[in-house]
mmCIF file with all atom_site columns, C-alpha atoms in Angstrom:
data_model
loop_
_atom_site.group_PDB
_atom_site.id
_atom_site.type_symbol
_atom_site.label_atom_id
_atom_site.label_alt_id
_atom_site.label_comp_id
_atom_site.label_asym_id
_atom_site.label_entity_id
_atom_site.label_seq_id
_atom_site.pdbx_PDB_ins_code
_atom_site.Cartn_x
_atom_site.Cartn_y
_atom_site.Cartn_z
_atom_site.occupancy
_atom_site.B_iso_or_equiv
_atom_site.pdbx_formal_charge
_atom_site.auth_seq_id
_atom_site.auth_comp_id
_atom_site.auth_asym_id
_atom_site.auth_atom_id
_atom_site.pdbx_PDB_model_num
ATOM 1   C CA . MET H 1 1   ? -0.045  -0.121 0.044   1.00 0.00 ? 183 MET H CA 1
ATOM 2   C CA . THR H 1 2   ? 1.401   3.482  -0.935  1.00 0.00 ? 184 THR H CA 1
ATOM 3   C CA . ASP H 1 3   ? 1.048   6.591  1.081   1.00 0.00 ? 185 ASP H CA 1
ATOM 4   C CA . GLY H 1 4   ? 0.456   8.904  -2.081  1.00 0.00 ? 186 GLY H CA 1
ATOM 5   C CA . LEU H 1 5   ? -2.298  9.044  -4.448  1.00 0.00 ? 187 LEU H CA 1
ATOM 6   C CA . PRO H 1 6   ? -1.726  7.232  -7.765  1.00 0.00 ? 188 PRO H CA 1
ATOM 7   C CA . ASP H 1 7   ? -0.727  9.387  -10.769 1.00 0.00 ? 189 ASP H CA 1
ATOM 8   C CA . SER H 1 8   ? -3.660  10.412 -12.700 1.00 0.00 ? 190 SER H CA 1
ATOM 9   C CA . LEU H 1 9   ? -4.083  9.228  -16.526 1.00 0.00 ? 191 LEU H CA 1
ATOM 10  C CA . ILE H 1 10  ? -6.232  12.200 -16.883 1.00 0.00 ? 192 ILE H CA 1
ATOM 11  C CA . PRO H 1 11  ? -4.501  15.585 -17.108 1.00 0.00 ? 193 PRO H CA 1
ATOM 12  C CA . TYR H 1 12  ? -6.861  17.484 -14.715 1.00 0.00 ? 194 TYR H CA 1
ATOM 13  C CA . ASP H 1 13  ? -4.542  20.323 -14.121 1.00 0.00 ? 195 ASP H CA 1
ATOM 14  C CA . GLU H 1 14  ? -4.129  21.138 -17.670 1.00 0.00 ? 196 GLU H CA 1
ATOM 15  C CA . ILE H 1 15  ? -7.965  20.923 -18.614 1.00 0.00 ? 197 ILE H CA 1
ATOM 16  C CA . VAL H 1 16  ? -8.733  23.220 -15.590 1.00 0.00 ? 198 VAL H CA 1
ATOM 17  C CA . GLN H 1 17  ? -5.943  25.780 -16.689 1.00 0.00 ? 199 GLN H CA 1
ATOM 18  C CA . GLU H 1 18  ? -7.182  25.743 -20.163 1.00 0.00 ? 200 GLU H CA 1
ATOM 19  C CA . ALA H 1 19  ? -10.881 26.271 -19.041 1.00 0.00 ? 201 ALA H CA 1
ATOM 20  C CA . LEU H 1 20  ? -9.880  29.115 -16.894 1.00 0.00 ? 202 LEU H CA 1
ATOM 21  C CA . ARG H 1 21  ? -7.929  30.697 -19.561 1.00 0.00 ? 203 ARG H CA 1
ATOM 22  C CA . ALA H 1 22  ? -11.010 30.451 -21.787 1.00 0.00 ? 204 ALA H CA 1
ATOM 23  C CA . VAL H 1 23  ? -12.752 32.758 -19.155 1.00 0.00 ? 205 VAL H CA 1
ATOM 24  C CA . VAL H 1 24  ? -10.141 35.557 -19.921 1.00 0.00 ? 206 VAL H CA 1
ATOM 25  C CA . GLY H 1 25  ? -10.833 34.937 -23.668 1.00 0.00 ? 207 GLY H CA 1
ATOM 26  C CA . ARG H 1 26  ? -14.474 35.150 -23.214 1.00 0.00 ? 208 ARG H CA 1
ATOM 27  C CA . VAL H 1 27  ? -14.368 38.425 -21.079 1.00 0.00 ? 209 VAL H CA 1
ATOM 28  C CA . LEU H 1 28  ? -11.983 39.967 -23.800 1.00 0.00 ? 210 LEU H CA 1
ATOM 29  C CA . GLY H 1 29  ? -14.170 38.762 -26.458 1.00 0.00 ? 211 GLY H CA 1
ATOM 30  C CA . SER H 1 30  ? -17.187 40.597 -24.915 1.00 0.00 ? 212 SER H CA 1
ATOM 31  C CA . VAL H 1 31  ? -15.203 43.738 -24.446 1.00 0.00 ? 213 VAL H CA 1
ATOM 32  C CA . ALA H 1 32  ? -14.088 43.660 -28.150 1.00 0.00 ? 214 ALA H CA 1
ATOM 33  C CA . ALA H 1 33  ? -17.709 43.010 -29.282 1.00 0.00 ? 215 ALA H CA 1
ATOM 34  C CA . ALA H 1 34  ? -18.993 45.896 -27.093 1.00 0.00 ? 216 ALA H CA 1
ATOM 35  C CA . GLY H 1 35  ? -16.325 48.287 -28.371 1.00 0.00 ? 217 GLY H CA 1
ATOM 36  C CA . GLY H 1 36  ? -15.009 49.187 -24.914 1.00 0.00 ? 218 GLY H CA 1
ATOM 37  C CA . LEU H 1 37  ? -14.995 48.283 -21.277 1.00 0.00 ? 219 LEU H CA 1
ATOM 38  C CA . PRO H 1 38  ? -18.241 48.587 -19.236 1.00 0.00 ? 220 PRO H CA 1
ATOM 39  C CA . GLY H 1 39  ? -18.450 50.754 -16.124 1.00 0.00 ? 221 GLY H CA 1
ATOM 40  C CA . ASP H 1 40  ? -15.253 51.035 -14.114 1.00 0.00 ? 222 ASP H CA 1
ATOM 41  C CA . HIS H 1 41  ? -13.983 47.573 -15.233 1.00 0.00 ? 223 HIS H CA 1
ATOM 42  C CA . HIS H 1 42  ? -10.225 47.417 -16.395 1.00 0.00 ? 224 HIS H CA 1
ATOM 43  C CA . PHE H 1 43  ? -7.783  44.549 -16.569 1.00 0.00 ? 225 PHE H CA 1
ATOM 44  C CA . TYR H 1 44  ? -4.363  43.913 -15.573 1.00 0.00 ? 226 TYR H CA 1
ATOM 45  C CA . ILE H 1 45  ? -2.886  41.035 -17.716 1.00 0.00 ? 227 ILE H CA 1
ATOM 46  C CA . THR H 1 46  ? 0.396   39.473 -16.829 1.00 0.00 ? 228 THR H CA 1
ATOM 47  C CA . PHE H 1 47  ? 2.044   37.080 -19.328 1.00 0.00 ? 229 PHE H CA 1
ATOM 48  C CA . LYS H 1 48  ? 5.378   35.517 -20.031 1.00 0.00 ? 230 LYS H CA 1
ATOM 49  C CA . THR H 1 49  ? 7.069   37.518 -22.824 1.00 0.00 ? 231 THR H CA 1
ATOM 50  C CA . GLN H 1 50  ? 9.081   34.747 -24.369 1.00 0.00 ? 232 GLN H CA 1
ATOM 51  C CA . ALA H 1 51  ? 6.341   32.161 -24.236 1.00 0.00 ? 233 ALA H CA 1
ATOM 52  C CA . PRO H 1 52  ? 5.572   30.380 -27.435 1.00 0.00 ? 234 PRO H CA 1
ATOM 53  C CA . GLY H 1 53  ? 3.377   32.367 -29.611 1.00 0.00 ? 235 GLY H CA 1
ATOM 54  C CA . VAL H 1 54  ? 3.857   35.796 -27.914 1.00 0.00 ? 236 VAL H CA 1
ATOM 55  C CA . ASP H 1 55  ? 4.625   38.455 -30.506 1.00 0.00 ? 237 ASP H CA 1
ATOM 56  C CA . ILE H 1 56  ? 5.668   41.856 -28.987 1.00 0.00 ? 238 ILE H CA 1
ATOM 57  C CA . PRO H 1 57  ? 8.246   44.475 -29.964 1.00 0.00 ? 239 PRO H CA 1
ATOM 58  C CA . GLN H 1 58  ? 11.913  43.356 -29.146 1.00 0.00 ? 240 GLN H CA 1
ATOM 59  C CA . ARG H 1 59  ? 12.359  46.584 -26.965 1.00 0.00 ? 241 ARG H CA 1
ATOM 60  C CA . LEU H 1 60  ? 9.701   45.158 -24.703 1.00 0.00 ? 242 LEU H CA 1
ATOM 61  C CA . ILE H 1 61  ? 11.190  41.866 -24.435 1.00 0.00 ? 243 ILE H CA 1
ATOM 62  C CA . ASP H 1 62  ? 14.614  43.580 -23.627 1.00 0.00 ? 244 ASP H CA 1
ATOM 63  C CA . ARG H 1 63  ? 12.865  45.635 -20.876 1.00 0.00 ? 245 ARG H CA 1
ATOM 64  C CA . PHE H 1 64  ? 10.806  42.637 -19.593 1.00 0.00 ? 246 PHE H CA 1
ATOM 65  C CA . PRO H 1 65  ? 12.737  39.453 -20.405 1.00 0.00 ? 247 PRO H CA 1
ATOM 66  C CA . ASP H 1 66  ? 10.628  37.096 -18.481 1.00 0.00 ? 248 ASP H CA 1
ATOM 67  C CA . GLU H 1 67  ? 7.172   38.500 -17.500 1.00 0.00 ? 249 GLU H CA 1
ATOM 68  C CA . MET H 1 68  ? 5.215   41.766 -17.960 1.00 0.00 ? 250 MET H CA 1
ATOM 69  C CA . THR H 1 69  ? 1.805   43.168 -17.041 1.00 0.00 ? 251 THR H CA 1
ATOM 70  C CA . ILE H 1 70  ? -0.211  45.331 -19.251 1.00 0.00 ? 252 ILE H CA 1
ATOM 71  C CA . VAL H 1 71  ? -3.258  47.390 -18.450 1.00 0.00 ? 253 VAL H CA 1
ATOM 72  C CA . LEU H 1 72  ? -6.570  47.400 -20.465 1.00 0.00 ? 254 LEU H CA 1
ATOM 73  C CA . GLN H 1 73  ? -8.231  50.543 -19.471 1.00 0.00 ? 255 GLN H CA 1
ATOM 74  C CA . ASN H 1 74  ? -8.391  53.849 -21.199 1.00 0.00 ? 256 ASN H CA 1
ATOM 75  C CA . ARG H 1 75  ? -5.899  53.840 -23.954 1.00 0.00 ? 257 ARG H CA 1
ATOM 76  C CA . TYR H 1 76  ? -5.811  50.869 -26.088 1.00 0.00 ? 258 TYR H CA 1
ATOM 77  C CA . TRP H 1 77  ? -6.956  50.050 -29.596 1.00 0.00 ? 259 TRP H CA 1
ATOM 78  C CA . ASP H 1 78  ? -7.450  47.426 -32.004 1.00 0.00 ? 260 ASP H CA 1
ATOM 79  C CA . LEU H 1 79  ? -8.472  44.706 -29.450 1.00 0.00 ? 261 LEU H CA 1
ATOM 80  C CA . LEU H 1 80  ? -8.983  41.415 -31.460 1.00 0.00 ? 262 LEU H CA 1
ATOM 81  C CA . VAL H 1 81  ? -9.853  38.092 -29.712 1.00 0.00 ? 263 VAL H CA 1
ATOM 82  C CA . ASP H 1 82  ? -10.053 34.495 -31.013 1.00 0.00 ? 264 ASP H CA 1
ATOM 83  C CA . ASP H 1 83  ? -10.165 31.186 -29.438 1.00 0.00 ? 265 ASP H CA 1
ATOM 84  C CA . SER H 1 84  ? -6.476  30.880 -28.634 1.00 0.00 ? 266 SER H CA 1
ATOM 85  C CA . ARG H 1 85  ? -5.048  34.495 -28.444 1.00 0.00 ? 267 ARG H CA 1
ATOM 86  C CA . PHE H 1 86  ? -5.833  38.142 -28.397 1.00 0.00 ? 268 PHE H CA 1
ATOM 87  C CA . SER H 1 87  ? -4.184  41.009 -29.907 1.00 0.00 ? 269 SER H CA 1
ATOM 88  C CA . VAL H 1 88  ? -4.091  44.610 -28.819 1.00 0.00 ? 270 VAL H CA 1
ATOM 89  C CA . GLY H 1 89  ? -2.561  48.083 -29.562 1.00 0.00 ? 271 GLY H CA 1
ATOM 90  C CA . LEU H 1 90  ? -1.009  49.923 -26.551 1.00 0.00 ? 272 LEU H CA 1
ATOM 91  C CA . SER H 1 91  ? 1.253   52.779 -26.213 1.00 0.00 ? 273 SER H CA 1
ATOM 92  C CA . PHE H 1 92  ? 4.628   52.496 -24.200 1.00 0.00 ? 274 PHE H CA 1
ATOM 93  C CA . ASN H 1 93  ? 6.436   55.817 -23.587 1.00 0.00 ? 275 ASN H CA 1
ATOM 94  C CA . GLN H 1 94  ? 4.387   57.173 -26.512 1.00 0.00 ? 276 GLN H CA 1
ATOM 95  C CA . VAL H 1 95  ? 5.512   54.642 -28.838 1.00 0.00 ? 277 VAL H CA 1
ATOM 96  C CA . PRO H 1 96  ? 2.579   52.690 -30.369 1.00 0.00 ? 278 PRO H CA 1
ATOM 97  C CA . SER H 1 97  ? 2.900   48.851 -30.066 1.00 0.00 ? 279 SER H CA 1
ATOM 98  C CA . LYS H 1 98  ? 0.887   45.896 -31.145 1.00 0.00 ? 280 LYS H CA 1
ATOM 99  C CA . LEU H 1 99  ? 0.886   42.864 -28.928 1.00 0.00 ? 281 LEU H CA 1
ATOM 100 C CA . ASN H 1 100 ? -0.311  39.245 -29.802 1.00 0.00 ? 282 ASN H CA 1
ATOM 101 C CA . ILE H 1 101 ? -0.676  37.115 -26.673 1.00 0.00 ? 283 ILE H CA 1
ATOM 102 C CA . PRO H 1 102 ? -1.755  33.522 -26.679 1.00 0.00 ? 284 PRO H CA 1
ATOM 103 C CA . TYR H 1 103 ? -3.827  32.631 -23.578 1.00 0.00 ? 285 TYR H CA 1
ATOM 104 C CA . SER H 1 104 ? -1.313  29.928 -22.789 1.00 0.00 ? 286 SER H CA 1
ATOM 105 C CA . ALA H 1 105 ? 1.352   32.688 -22.062 1.00 0.00 ? 287 ALA H CA 1
ATOM 106 C CA . ILE H 1 106 ? -0.982  34.546 -19.490 1.00 0.00 ? 288 ILE H CA 1
ATOM 107 C CA . THR H 1 107 ? 0.003   33.936 -15.829 1.00 0.00 ? 289 THR H CA 1
ATOM 108 C CA . GLY H 1 108 ? -2.394  36.437 -14.223 1.00 0.00 ? 290 GLY H CA 1
ATOM 109 C CA . PHE H 1 109 ? -5.621  38.317 -14.976 1.00 0.00 ? 291 PHE H CA 1
ATOM 110 C CA . HIS H 1 110 ? -7.047  40.910 -12.545 1.00 0.00 ? 292 HIS H CA 1
ATOM 111 C CA . ASP H 1 111 ? -10.055 43.207 -12.583 1.00 0.00 ? 293 ASP H CA 1
ATOM 112 C CA . PRO H 1 112 ? -9.497  45.635 -9.613  1.00 0.00 ? 294 PRO H CA 1
ATOM 113 C CA . ALA H 1 113 ? -12.994 47.145 -10.212 1.00 0.00 ? 295 ALA H CA 1
ATOM 114 C CA . VAL H 1 114 ? -14.787 43.953 -8.760  1.00 0.00 ? 296 VAL H CA 1
ATOM 115 C CA . ASN H 1 115 ? -11.624 42.416 -7.127  1.00 0.00 ? 297 ASN H CA 1
ATOM 116 C CA . PHE H 1 116 ? -11.690 39.356 -9.569  1.00 0.00 ? 298 PHE H CA 1
ATOM 117 C CA . GLU H 1 117 ? -8.497  37.575 -10.223 1.00 0.00 ? 299 GLU H CA 1
ATOM 118 C CA . LEU H 1 118 ? -7.106  34.575 -11.870 1.00 0.00 ? 300 LEU H CA 1
ATOM 119 C CA . ARG H 1 119 ? -3.538  33.027 -11.709 1.00 0.00 ? 301 ARG H CA 1
ATOM 120 C CA . PHE H 1 120 ? -2.103  30.499 -13.868 1.00 0.00 ? 302 PHE H CA 1
ATOM 121 C CA . GLN H 1 121 ? 0.842   28.331 -14.253 1.00 0.00 ? 303 GLN H CA 1
ATOM 122 C CA . ALA H 1 122 ? 2.816   29.447 -17.406 1.00 0.00 ? 304 ALA H CA 1
ATOM 123 C CA . THR H 1 123 ? 2.633   26.757 -20.198 1.00 0.00 ? 305 THR H CA 1
ATOM 124 C CA . GLU H 1 124 ? 6.012   25.186 -20.559 1.00 0.00 ? 306 GLU H CA 1
ATOM 125 C CA . GLY H 1 125 ? 7.559   23.426 -23.503 1.00 0.00 ? 307 GLY H CA 1
ATOM 126 C CA . PRO H 1 126 ? 9.537   20.215 -23.171 1.00 0.00 ? 308 PRO H CA 1
ATOM 127 C CA . ASN H 1 127 ? 12.969  22.116 -22.314 1.00 0.00 ? 309 ASN H CA 1
ATOM 128 C CA . ASP H 1 128 ? 11.559  25.416 -20.747 1.00 0.00 ? 310 ASP H CA 1
ATOM 129 C CA . GLY H 1 129 ? 11.007  24.332 -17.187 1.00 0.00 ? 311 GLY H CA 1
ATOM 130 C CA . PRO H 1 130 ? 13.360  24.894 -14.301 1.00 0.00 ? 312 PRO H CA 1
ATOM 131 C CA . GLU H 1 131 ? 16.275  22.630 -13.893 1.00 0.00 ? 313 GLU H CA 1
ATOM 132 C CA . PRO H 1 132 ? 15.880  20.055 -11.208 1.00 0.00 ? 314 PRO H CA 1
ATOM 133 C CA . HIS H 1 133 ? 16.962  21.044 -7.662  1.00 0.00 ? 315 HIS H CA 1
ATOM 134 C CA . ASP H 1 134 ? 17.147  20.154 -4.041  1.00 0.00 ? 316 ASP H CA 1
ATOM 135 C CA . GLU H 1 135 ? 14.234  21.067 -1.826  1.00 0.00 ? 317 GLU H CA 1
ATOM 136 C CA . ALA H 1 136 ? 14.844  24.647 -0.423  1.00 0.00 ? 318 ALA H CA 1
ATOM 137 C CA . GLU H 1 137 ? 15.887  24.671 3.277   1.00 0.00 ? 319 GLU H CA 1
ATOM 138 C CA . ASN H 1 138 ? 14.636  28.117 3.953   1.00 0.00 ? 320 ASN H CA 1
ATOM 139 C CA . ASP H 1 139 ? 10.770  27.600 3.089   1.00 0.00 ? 321 ASP H CA 1
ATOM 140 C CA . GLY H 1 140 ? 8.543   28.359 6.159   1.00 0.00 ? 322 GLY H CA 1
ATOM 141 C CA . PRO H 1 141 ? 5.224   26.952 6.911   1.00 0.00 ? 323 PRO H CA 1
ATOM 142 C CA . VAL H 1 142 ? 2.467   27.488 4.142   1.00 0.00 ? 324 VAL H CA 1
ATOM 143 C CA . ALA H 1 143 ? 0.468   30.608 4.870   1.00 0.00 ? 325 ALA H CA 1
ATOM 144 C CA . THR H 1 144 ? -3.220  30.246 5.815   1.00 0.00 ? 326 THR H CA 1
ATOM 145 C CA . PRO H 1 145 ? -5.602  31.852 3.354   1.00 0.00 ? 327 PRO H CA 1
ATOM 146 C CA . VAL H 1 146 ? -7.741  34.817 4.487   1.00 0.00 ? 328 VAL H CA 1
ATOM 147 C CA . GLU H 1 147 ? -11.338 34.388 4.371   1.00 0.00 ? 329 GLU H CA 1
ATOM 148 C CA . ASP H 1 148 ? -12.044 37.778 3.212   1.00 0.00 ? 330 ASP H CA 1
ATOM 149 C CA . GLY H 1 149 ? -14.948 37.183 0.867   1.00 0.00 ? 331 GLY H CA 1
ATOM 150 C CA . SER H 1 150 ? -13.046 38.267 -2.383  1.00 0.00 ? 332 SER H CA 1
ATOM 151 C CA . ASN H 1 151 ? -13.345 36.646 -5.619  1.00 0.00 ? 333 ASN H CA 1
ATOM 152 C CA . VAL H 1 152 ? -9.720  35.493 -6.060  1.00 0.00 ? 334 VAL H CA 1
ATOM 153 C CA . VAL H 1 153 ? -9.178  32.088 -7.646  1.00 0.00 ? 335 VAL H CA 1
ATOM 154 C CA . ALA H 1 154 ? -5.802  30.704 -7.382  1.00 0.00 ? 336 ALA H CA 1
ATOM 155 C CA . VAL H 1 155 ? -4.944  27.692 -9.276  1.00 0.00 ? 337 VAL H CA 1
ATOM 156 C CA . ASP H 1 156 ? -1.383  26.177 -8.503  1.00 0.00 ? 338 ASP H CA 1
ATOM 157 C CA . PHE H 1 157 ? -1.031  22.608 -9.451  1.00 0.00 ? 339 PHE H CA 1
ATOM 158 C CA . LYS H 1 158 ? 2.204   20.817 -8.652  1.00 0.00 ? 340 LYS H CA 1
ATOM 159 C CA . ARG H 1 159 ? 3.869   19.310 -11.833 1.00 0.00 ? 341 ARG H CA 1
ATOM 160 C CA . LYS H 1 160 ? 4.915   15.746 -11.192 1.00 0.00 ? 342 LYS H CA 1
ATOM 161 C CA . LYS H 1 161 ? 8.337   14.906 -12.699 1.00 0.00 ? 343 LYS H CA 1
#
């Protein structure tokens, strides 16, 4: 008899991640269809800048080599949404830029107007993950979540090696 659970033959963590990323696509799609954000809604979208399929200007990759957060609020244009990605025009230091971002590159989505937040694991290719390492010796006890009634959904599945 083993102490741990058996490895699942169904990739539940990937299915849930994909479904929650579809929430982001659906929200962005409704904003694109309406021609703008309703009320006070605005979005902070964090993504991996060098994930497969991300197409952003090189100057942004140089400035944000791992991850960056964009804000869709007042000044954005040409928001286009499909089943696997979105593209949007934004200005960085008065330089207009077009960003193409697949949902698989998104690591966070936050709408502060209603305190709604989703967090994701970055999708990794076969050679993109971190190198194997020993357990950290300085990790303290896991913090207890605060039950404050917020609408934060944290999805953090451990990847089995």
